[in-house]
CSV table of C-alpha atoms in Angstrom, one decimal:
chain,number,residue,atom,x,y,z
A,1,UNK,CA,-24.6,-12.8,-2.3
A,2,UNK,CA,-24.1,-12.8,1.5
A,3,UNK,CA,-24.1,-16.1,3.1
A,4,UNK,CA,-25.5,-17.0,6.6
A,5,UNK,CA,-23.3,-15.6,9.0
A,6,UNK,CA,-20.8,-18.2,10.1
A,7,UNK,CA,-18.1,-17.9,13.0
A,8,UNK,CA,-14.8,-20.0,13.6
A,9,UNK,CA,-12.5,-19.2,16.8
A,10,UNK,CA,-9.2,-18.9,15.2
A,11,UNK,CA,-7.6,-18.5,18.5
A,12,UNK,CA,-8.7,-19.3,22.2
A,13,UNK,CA,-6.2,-19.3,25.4
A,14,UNK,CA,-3.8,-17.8,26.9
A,15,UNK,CA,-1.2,-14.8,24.8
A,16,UNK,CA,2.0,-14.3,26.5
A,17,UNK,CA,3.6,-10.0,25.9
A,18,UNK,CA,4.6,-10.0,22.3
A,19,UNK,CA,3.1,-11.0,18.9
A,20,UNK,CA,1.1,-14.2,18.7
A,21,UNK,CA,0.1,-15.5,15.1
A,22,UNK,CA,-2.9,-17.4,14.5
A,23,UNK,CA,-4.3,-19.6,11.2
A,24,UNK,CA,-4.0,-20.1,8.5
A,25,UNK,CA,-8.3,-20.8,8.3
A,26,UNK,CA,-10.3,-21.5,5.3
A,27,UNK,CA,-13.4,-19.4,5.6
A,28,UNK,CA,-17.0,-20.4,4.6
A,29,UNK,CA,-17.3,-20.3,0.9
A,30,UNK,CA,-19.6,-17.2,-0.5
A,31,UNK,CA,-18.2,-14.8,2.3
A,32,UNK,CA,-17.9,-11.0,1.1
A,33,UNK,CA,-17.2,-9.1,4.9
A,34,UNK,CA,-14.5,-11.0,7.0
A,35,UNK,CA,-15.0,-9.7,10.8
A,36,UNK,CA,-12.1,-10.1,12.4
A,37,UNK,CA,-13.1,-10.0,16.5
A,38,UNK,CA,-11.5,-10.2,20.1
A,39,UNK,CA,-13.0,-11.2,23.4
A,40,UNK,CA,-12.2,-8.4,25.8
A,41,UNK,CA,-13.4,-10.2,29.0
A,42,UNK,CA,-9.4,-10.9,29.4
A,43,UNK,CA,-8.8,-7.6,28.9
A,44,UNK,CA,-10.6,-5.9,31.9
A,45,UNK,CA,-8.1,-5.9,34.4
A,46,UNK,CA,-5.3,-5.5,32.2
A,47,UNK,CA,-3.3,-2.2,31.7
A,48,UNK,CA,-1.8,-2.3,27.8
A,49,UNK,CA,-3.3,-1.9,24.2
A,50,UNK,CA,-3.8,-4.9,22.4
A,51,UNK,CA,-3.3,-4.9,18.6
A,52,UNK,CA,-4.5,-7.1,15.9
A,53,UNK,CA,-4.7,-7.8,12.3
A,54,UNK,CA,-5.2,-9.8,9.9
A,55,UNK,CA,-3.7,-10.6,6.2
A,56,UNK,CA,-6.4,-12.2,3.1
A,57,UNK,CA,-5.0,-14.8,0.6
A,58,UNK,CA,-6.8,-16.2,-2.2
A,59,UNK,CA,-4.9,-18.8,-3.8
A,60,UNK,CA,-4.6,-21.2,-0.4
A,61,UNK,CA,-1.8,-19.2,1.0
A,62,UNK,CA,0.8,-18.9,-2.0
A,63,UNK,CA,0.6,-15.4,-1.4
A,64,UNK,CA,-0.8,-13.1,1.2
A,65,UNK,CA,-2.0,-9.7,1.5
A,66,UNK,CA,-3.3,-7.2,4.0
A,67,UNK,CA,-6.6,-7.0,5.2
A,68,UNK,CA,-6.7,-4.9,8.0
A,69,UNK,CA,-5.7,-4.4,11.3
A,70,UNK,CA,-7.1,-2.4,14.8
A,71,UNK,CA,-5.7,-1.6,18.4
A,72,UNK,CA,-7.5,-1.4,21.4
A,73,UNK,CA,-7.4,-0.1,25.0
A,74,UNK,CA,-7.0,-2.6,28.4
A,75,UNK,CA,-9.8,-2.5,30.6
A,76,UNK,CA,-13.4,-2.6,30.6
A,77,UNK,CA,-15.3,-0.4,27.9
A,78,UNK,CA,-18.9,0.5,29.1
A,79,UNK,CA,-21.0,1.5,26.0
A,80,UNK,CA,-23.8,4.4,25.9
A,81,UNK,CA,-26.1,2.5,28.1
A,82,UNK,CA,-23.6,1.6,30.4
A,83,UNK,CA,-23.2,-2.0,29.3
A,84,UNK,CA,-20.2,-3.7,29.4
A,85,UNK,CA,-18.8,-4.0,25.6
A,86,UNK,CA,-17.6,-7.5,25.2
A,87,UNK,CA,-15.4,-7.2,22.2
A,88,UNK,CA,-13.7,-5.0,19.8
A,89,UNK,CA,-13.6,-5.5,16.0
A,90,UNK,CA,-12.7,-4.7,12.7
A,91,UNK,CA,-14.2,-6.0,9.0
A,92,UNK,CA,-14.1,-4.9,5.5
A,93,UNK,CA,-16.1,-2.3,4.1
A,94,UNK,CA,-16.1,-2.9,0.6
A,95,UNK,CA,-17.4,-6.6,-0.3
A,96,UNK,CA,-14.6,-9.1,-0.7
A,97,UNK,CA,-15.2,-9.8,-4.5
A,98,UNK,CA,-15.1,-12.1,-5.6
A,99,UNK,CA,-16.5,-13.6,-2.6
A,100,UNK,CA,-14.2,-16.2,-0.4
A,101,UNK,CA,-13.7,-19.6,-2.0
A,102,UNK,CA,-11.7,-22.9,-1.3
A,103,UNK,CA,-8.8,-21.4,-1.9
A,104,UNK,CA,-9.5,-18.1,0.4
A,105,UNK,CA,-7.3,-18.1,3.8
A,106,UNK,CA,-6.8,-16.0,6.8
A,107,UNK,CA,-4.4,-15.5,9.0
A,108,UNK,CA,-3.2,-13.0,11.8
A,109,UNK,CA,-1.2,-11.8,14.8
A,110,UNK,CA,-2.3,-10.1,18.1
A,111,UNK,CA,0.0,-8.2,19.8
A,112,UNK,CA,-0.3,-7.6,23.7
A,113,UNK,CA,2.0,-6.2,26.3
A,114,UNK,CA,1.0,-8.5,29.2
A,115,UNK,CA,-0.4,-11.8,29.8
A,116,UNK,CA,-4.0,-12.0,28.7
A,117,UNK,CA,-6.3,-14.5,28.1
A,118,UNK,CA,-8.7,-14.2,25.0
A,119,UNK,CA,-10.5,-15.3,22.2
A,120,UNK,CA,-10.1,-14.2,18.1
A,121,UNK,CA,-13.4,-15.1,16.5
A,122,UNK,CA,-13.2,-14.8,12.7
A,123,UNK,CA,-17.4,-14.1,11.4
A,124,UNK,CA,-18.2,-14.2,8.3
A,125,UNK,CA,-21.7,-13.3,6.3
B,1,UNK,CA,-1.3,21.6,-17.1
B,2,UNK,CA,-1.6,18.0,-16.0
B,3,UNK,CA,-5.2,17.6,-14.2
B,4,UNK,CA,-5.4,16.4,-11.0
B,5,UNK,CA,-6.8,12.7,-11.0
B,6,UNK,CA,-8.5,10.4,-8.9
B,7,UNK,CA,-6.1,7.2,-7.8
B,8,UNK,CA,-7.9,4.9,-5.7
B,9,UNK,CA,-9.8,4.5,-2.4
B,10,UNK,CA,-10.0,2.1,0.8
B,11,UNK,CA,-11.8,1.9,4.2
B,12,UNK,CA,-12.4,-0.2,7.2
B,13,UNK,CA,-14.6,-0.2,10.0
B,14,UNK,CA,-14.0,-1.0,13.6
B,15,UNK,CA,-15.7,-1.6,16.9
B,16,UNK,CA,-14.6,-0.4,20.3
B,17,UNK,CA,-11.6,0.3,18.7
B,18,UNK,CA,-8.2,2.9,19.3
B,19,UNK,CA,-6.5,2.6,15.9
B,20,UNK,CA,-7.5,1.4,13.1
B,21,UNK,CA,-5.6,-0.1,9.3
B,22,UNK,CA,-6.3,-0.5,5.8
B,23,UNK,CA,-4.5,-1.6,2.6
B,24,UNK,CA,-4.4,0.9,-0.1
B,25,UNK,CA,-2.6,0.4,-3.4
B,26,UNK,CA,-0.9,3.8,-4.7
B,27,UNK,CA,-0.2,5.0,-8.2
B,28,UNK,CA,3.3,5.4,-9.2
B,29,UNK,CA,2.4,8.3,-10.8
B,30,UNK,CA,4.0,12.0,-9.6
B,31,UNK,CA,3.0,14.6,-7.3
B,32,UNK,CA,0.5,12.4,-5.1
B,33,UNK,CA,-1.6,13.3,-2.2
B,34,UNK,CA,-3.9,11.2,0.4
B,35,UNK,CA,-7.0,12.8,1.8
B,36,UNK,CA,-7.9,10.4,4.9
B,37,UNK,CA,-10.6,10.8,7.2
B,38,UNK,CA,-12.5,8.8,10.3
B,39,UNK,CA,-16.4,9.0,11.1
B,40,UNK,CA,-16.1,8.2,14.9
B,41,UNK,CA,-19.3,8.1,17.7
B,42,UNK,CA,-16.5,9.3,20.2
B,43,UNK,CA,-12.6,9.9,20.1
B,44,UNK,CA,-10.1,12.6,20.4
B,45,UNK,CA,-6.5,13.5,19.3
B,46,UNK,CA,-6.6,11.9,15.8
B,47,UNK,CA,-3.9,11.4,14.0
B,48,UNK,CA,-3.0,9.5,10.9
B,49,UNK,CA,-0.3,8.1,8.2
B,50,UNK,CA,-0.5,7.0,5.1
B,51,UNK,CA,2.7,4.8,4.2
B,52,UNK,CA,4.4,6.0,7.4
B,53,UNK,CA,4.1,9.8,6.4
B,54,UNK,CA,2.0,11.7,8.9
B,55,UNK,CA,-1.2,13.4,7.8
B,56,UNK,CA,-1.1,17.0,8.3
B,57,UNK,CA,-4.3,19.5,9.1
B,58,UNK,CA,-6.4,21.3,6.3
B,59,UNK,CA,-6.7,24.9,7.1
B,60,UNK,CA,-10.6,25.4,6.7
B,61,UNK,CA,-11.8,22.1,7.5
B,62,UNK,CA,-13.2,21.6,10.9
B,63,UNK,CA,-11.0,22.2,13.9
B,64,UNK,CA,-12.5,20.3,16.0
B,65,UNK,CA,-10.7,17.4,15.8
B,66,UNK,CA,-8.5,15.8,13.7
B,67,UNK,CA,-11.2,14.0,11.7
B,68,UNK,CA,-9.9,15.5,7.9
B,69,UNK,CA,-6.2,15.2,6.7
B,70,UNK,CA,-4.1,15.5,4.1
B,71,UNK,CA,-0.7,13.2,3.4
B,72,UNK,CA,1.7,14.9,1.1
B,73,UNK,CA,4.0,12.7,-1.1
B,74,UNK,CA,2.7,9.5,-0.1
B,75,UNK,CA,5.0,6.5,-1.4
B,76,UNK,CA,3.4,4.2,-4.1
B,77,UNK,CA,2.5,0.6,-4.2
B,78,UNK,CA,0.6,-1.1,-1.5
B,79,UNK,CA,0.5,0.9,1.7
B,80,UNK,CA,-1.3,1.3,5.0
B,81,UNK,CA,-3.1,3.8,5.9
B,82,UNK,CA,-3.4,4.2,9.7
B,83,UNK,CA,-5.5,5.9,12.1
B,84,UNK,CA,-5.4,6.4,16.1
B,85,UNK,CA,-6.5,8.1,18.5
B,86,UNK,CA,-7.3,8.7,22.4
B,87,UNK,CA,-10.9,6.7,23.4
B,88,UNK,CA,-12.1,3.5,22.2
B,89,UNK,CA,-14.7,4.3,19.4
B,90,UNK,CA,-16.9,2.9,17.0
B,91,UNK,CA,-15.3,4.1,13.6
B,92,UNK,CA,-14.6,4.1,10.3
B,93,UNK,CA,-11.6,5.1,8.7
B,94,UNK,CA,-11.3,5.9,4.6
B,95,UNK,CA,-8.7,7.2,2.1
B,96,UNK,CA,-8.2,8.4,-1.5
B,97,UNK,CA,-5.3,9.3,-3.3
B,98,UNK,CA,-4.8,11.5,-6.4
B,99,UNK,CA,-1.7,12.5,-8.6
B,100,UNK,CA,-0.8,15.7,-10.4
B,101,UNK,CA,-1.6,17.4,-7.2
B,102,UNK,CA,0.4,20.8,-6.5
B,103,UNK,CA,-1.4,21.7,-3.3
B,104,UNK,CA,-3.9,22.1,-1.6
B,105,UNK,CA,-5.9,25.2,-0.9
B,106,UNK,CA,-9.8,26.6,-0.2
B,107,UNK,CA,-10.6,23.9,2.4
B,108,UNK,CA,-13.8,24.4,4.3
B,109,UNK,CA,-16.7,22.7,6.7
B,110,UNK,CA,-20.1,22.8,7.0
B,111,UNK,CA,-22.8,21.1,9.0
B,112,UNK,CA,-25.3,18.8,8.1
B,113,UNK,CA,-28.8,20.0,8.0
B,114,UNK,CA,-31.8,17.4,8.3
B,115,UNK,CA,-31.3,14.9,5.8
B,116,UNK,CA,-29.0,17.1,3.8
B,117,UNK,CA,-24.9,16.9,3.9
B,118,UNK,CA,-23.4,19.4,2.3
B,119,UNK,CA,-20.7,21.8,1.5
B,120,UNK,CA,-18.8,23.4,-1.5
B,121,UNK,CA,-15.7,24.1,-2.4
B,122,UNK,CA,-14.4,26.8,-4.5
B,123,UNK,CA,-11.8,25.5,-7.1
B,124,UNK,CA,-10.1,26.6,-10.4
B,125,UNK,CA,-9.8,23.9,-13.9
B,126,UNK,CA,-7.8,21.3,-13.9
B,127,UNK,CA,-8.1,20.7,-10.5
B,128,UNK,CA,-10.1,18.7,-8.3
B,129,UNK,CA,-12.4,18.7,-4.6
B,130,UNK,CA,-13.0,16.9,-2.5
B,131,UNK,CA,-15.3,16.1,0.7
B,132,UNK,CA,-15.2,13.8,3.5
B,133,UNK,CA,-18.7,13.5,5.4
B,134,UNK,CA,-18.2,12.1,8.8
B,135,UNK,CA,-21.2,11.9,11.5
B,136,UNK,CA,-23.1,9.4,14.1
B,137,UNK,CA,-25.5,6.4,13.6
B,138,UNK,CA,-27.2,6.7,9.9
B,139,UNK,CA,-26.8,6.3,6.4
B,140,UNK,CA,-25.3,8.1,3.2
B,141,UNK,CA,-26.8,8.3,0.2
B,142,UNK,CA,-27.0,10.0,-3.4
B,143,UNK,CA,-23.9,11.8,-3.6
B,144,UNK,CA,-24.0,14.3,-5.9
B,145,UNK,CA,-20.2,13.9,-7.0
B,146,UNK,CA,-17.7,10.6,-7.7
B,147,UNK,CA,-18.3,7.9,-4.9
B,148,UNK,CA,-14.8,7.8,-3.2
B,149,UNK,CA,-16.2,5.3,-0.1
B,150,UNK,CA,-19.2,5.3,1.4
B,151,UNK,CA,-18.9,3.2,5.1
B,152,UNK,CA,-21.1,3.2,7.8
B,153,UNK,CA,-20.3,0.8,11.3
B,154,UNK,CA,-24.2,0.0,11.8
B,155,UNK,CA,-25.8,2.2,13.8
B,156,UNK,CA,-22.5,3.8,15.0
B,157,UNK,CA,-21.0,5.4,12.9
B,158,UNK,CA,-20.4,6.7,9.4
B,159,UNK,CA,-18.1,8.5,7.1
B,160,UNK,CA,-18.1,8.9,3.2
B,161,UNK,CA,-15.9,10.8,0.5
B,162,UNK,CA,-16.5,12.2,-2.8
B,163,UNK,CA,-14.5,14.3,-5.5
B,164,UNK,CA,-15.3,16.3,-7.7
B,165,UNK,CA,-14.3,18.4,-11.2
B,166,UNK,CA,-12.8,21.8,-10.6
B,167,UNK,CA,-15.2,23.8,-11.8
B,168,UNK,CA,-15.3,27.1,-9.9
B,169,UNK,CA,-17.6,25.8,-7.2
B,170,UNK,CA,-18.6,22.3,-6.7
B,171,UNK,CA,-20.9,21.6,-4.3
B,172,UNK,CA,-20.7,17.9,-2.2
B,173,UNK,CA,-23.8,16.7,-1.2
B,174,UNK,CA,-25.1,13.5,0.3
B,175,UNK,CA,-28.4,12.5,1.8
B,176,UNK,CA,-28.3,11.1,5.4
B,177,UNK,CA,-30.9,9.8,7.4
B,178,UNK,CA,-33.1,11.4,9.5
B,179,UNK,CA,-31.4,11.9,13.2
B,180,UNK,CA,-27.9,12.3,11.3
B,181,UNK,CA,-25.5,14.6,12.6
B,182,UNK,CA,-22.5,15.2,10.8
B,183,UNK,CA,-19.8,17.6,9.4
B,184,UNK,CA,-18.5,17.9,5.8
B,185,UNK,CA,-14.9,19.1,5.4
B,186,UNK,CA,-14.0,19.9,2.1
B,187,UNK,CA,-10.8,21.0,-0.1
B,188,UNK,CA,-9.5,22.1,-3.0
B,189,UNK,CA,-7.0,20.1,-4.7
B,190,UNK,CA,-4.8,22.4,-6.7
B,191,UNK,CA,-3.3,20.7,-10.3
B,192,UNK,CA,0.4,20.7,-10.9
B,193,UNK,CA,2.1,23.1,-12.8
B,194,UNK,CA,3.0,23.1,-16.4
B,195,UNK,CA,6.1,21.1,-16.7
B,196,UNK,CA,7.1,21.7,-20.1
B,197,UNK,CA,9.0,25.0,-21.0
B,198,UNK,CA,6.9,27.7,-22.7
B,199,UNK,CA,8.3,29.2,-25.6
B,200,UNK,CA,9.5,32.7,-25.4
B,201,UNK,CA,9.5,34.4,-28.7
C-alpha cells in the first residue's frame, strides 16, 4: 500500500567535476517507488551531461544493490508548452516489494563535468 | 530441441532524461538473448547495452529509430541494461532475457489502431515471440500473451513487452487508451538446436 508521498533532500549545494556520493538515507517506511530527482535550475547555463544513480539496500547498508541510474543534458529543457522543466528523474517501475522498512537505505553518486550547483531530492509514495 | 524460455524482466522510467539504467539479474543458463526497448515522447539515435554488449537492430521491426533491440550473448548474473540517446525525453526503458535462443528471425512492426496494439509474429515450436509496444501518453492493458513489463511515465510515455509460445503465428495484443499512438515491434525467437548426437543406423 502506497504511503503519502514523502521527500528528503539527500543532497543540496555545490558539486565540483567528478563523482560526488550522497547518503546513506533511511526512507519513509511503507514506500514501494523510490524517485530519485535533480534540480536542473544549476544546470541551465552549464554545457555537460550530468549523470546520476542510485544503489537500494535492505538490511541497513550490509549490502547494496542497484537501483537505477539516468543522465541528462546541461541547459535549460523547455517542455511541450514551452515551460521551463525544472528537474529530471528516474524511479522504479515495478513496486519495491516488500515495501521499504527500517532497515531500507539509499544512497548515490552524481557525476558532472563542471561546477554546478543543485539539489538530489529522494520522493517517495 | 531445448525450447526457448523466458528468464527475467526489468524497467525503469525517467523524466527529462538522456540515458537511462536498470538492474537485471541473468540466468546462467546457455545461448541467452536480451530483447530491450524504450517508449520515449521524443529522442533520437538510440542505442543500448545490456552488460556492456551493444544491442544490435531487428531486421523487420521498425526503422524508425532505434526503439527495439536485441543483445546476443549477454553475460549472466546481475547486469545493467543501459539506454541513451540524443534529446532529453520522457521515457521508459525495459528488458527480458531468454535462454536456449539460436537466433532470431521473422521480426516485424505494426501500428496501433484506436485502442488496439497489435502485431503477430510468425514462429515455428519450441521457440518463442516476442513484442515490445512503445507509444505516447496512455495506458496498456490486457495483453493477450505473458506480461514481460508493462511501464508507463504518467502521461508521457509508455512501453510494454510480452512473449509468447511459438505456435505458427502468435498474435501480441494490448489495449491502450484512447488518444494512444504507438508501434509494436515484434520477433521471433528461434530455439537452439539439438545438442545431442542423433543416431545413425
Amino acid at each position: 500500500m502506497a504511503i503519502t508521498p514523502v521527500s528528503v533532500v539527500a543532497f543540496t549545494g555545490t558539486l565540483l567535476t567528478g563523482r560526488t556520493t550522497w547518503g546513506p538515507i533511511t526512507p519513509a517506511a511503507g514506500a514501494t517507488v523510490l524517485q530519485i530527482v535533480i534540480d536542473r535550475t544549476g544546470l541551465a547555463l552549464l554545457t555537460q551531461p550530468v549523470s546520476w544513480s542510485a544503489e537500494l539496500s535492505r538490511d541497513a547498508g550490509a549490502t547494496w544493490s542497484s537501483f537505477g541510474g539516468a543522465g541528462t543534458v546541461a541547459g535549460q529543457l523547455l517542455d511541450v508548452n514551452l515551460a521551463v522543466i525544472t528537474e529530471s528523474s528516474f524511479k522504479n517501475r515495478d513496486p519495491l516489494s516488500p515495501p521499504t522498512d527500517a532497515n531500507t537505505r539509499l544512497q548515490g553518486s552524481i557525476t558532472v563535468g563542471e561546477t554546478v550547483v543543485t539539489t538530489v531530492t529522494v520522493r517517495q509514495s | 530441441m531445448p525450447a526457448v524460455t523466458y528468464d527475467n524482466q526489468a524497467s525503469i522510467i525517467g523524466s527529462a532524461v538522456t540515458s537511462l539504467d536498470v538492474t537485471i539479474s541473468i540466468t546462467s543458463n546457455a545461448d541467452r538473448m536480451a530483447i530491450v526497448g524504450c517508449g520515449a515522447d521524443v529522442g533520437s539515435a538510440f542505442s543500448y547495452t545490456v552488460g556492456g554488449v551493444a544491442g544490435v537492430s531487428i531486421p523487420g521491426t521498425f526503422a524508425g529509430n532505434l526503439l527495439t533491440a536485441k543483445v546476443p550473448a549477454p553475460p549472466s548474473g546481475s547486469q545493467t541494461a543501459h539506454a541513451q540517446w540524443t534529446g532529453a525525453a520522457n521515457a521508459v526503458l525495459g528488458v527480458m532475457t531468454f535462454y536456449n535462443v539460436k537466433s532470431t528471425n521473422n521480426g516485424t512492426n505494426a501500428a496501433t489502431s484506436g485502442t488496439t496494439a497489435s502485431v503477430t509474429v510468425t514462429s515455428n515450436s519450441g521457440d518463442r515471440t516476442v513484442d515490445h509496444l512503445f507509444g505516447n501518453s496512455g495506458t496498456l492493458s490486457a495483453p493477450t500473451q505473458s506480461l514481460g513489463y508493462n511501464t508507463s511515465n504518467g502521461t508521457l510515455s509508455s512501453g510494454g513487452g510480452t512473449y509468447g509460445p511459438g505456435s505458427g503465428t502468435t498474435t501480441h495484443q494490448w489495449t491502450v487508451s484512447s488518444g494512444f499512438a504507438g508501434t509494436s515491434d515484434g520477433v521471433n525467437l528461434v530455439q537452439q538446436d539439438d545438442l545431442m548426437p542423433q543416431a545413425v543406423l
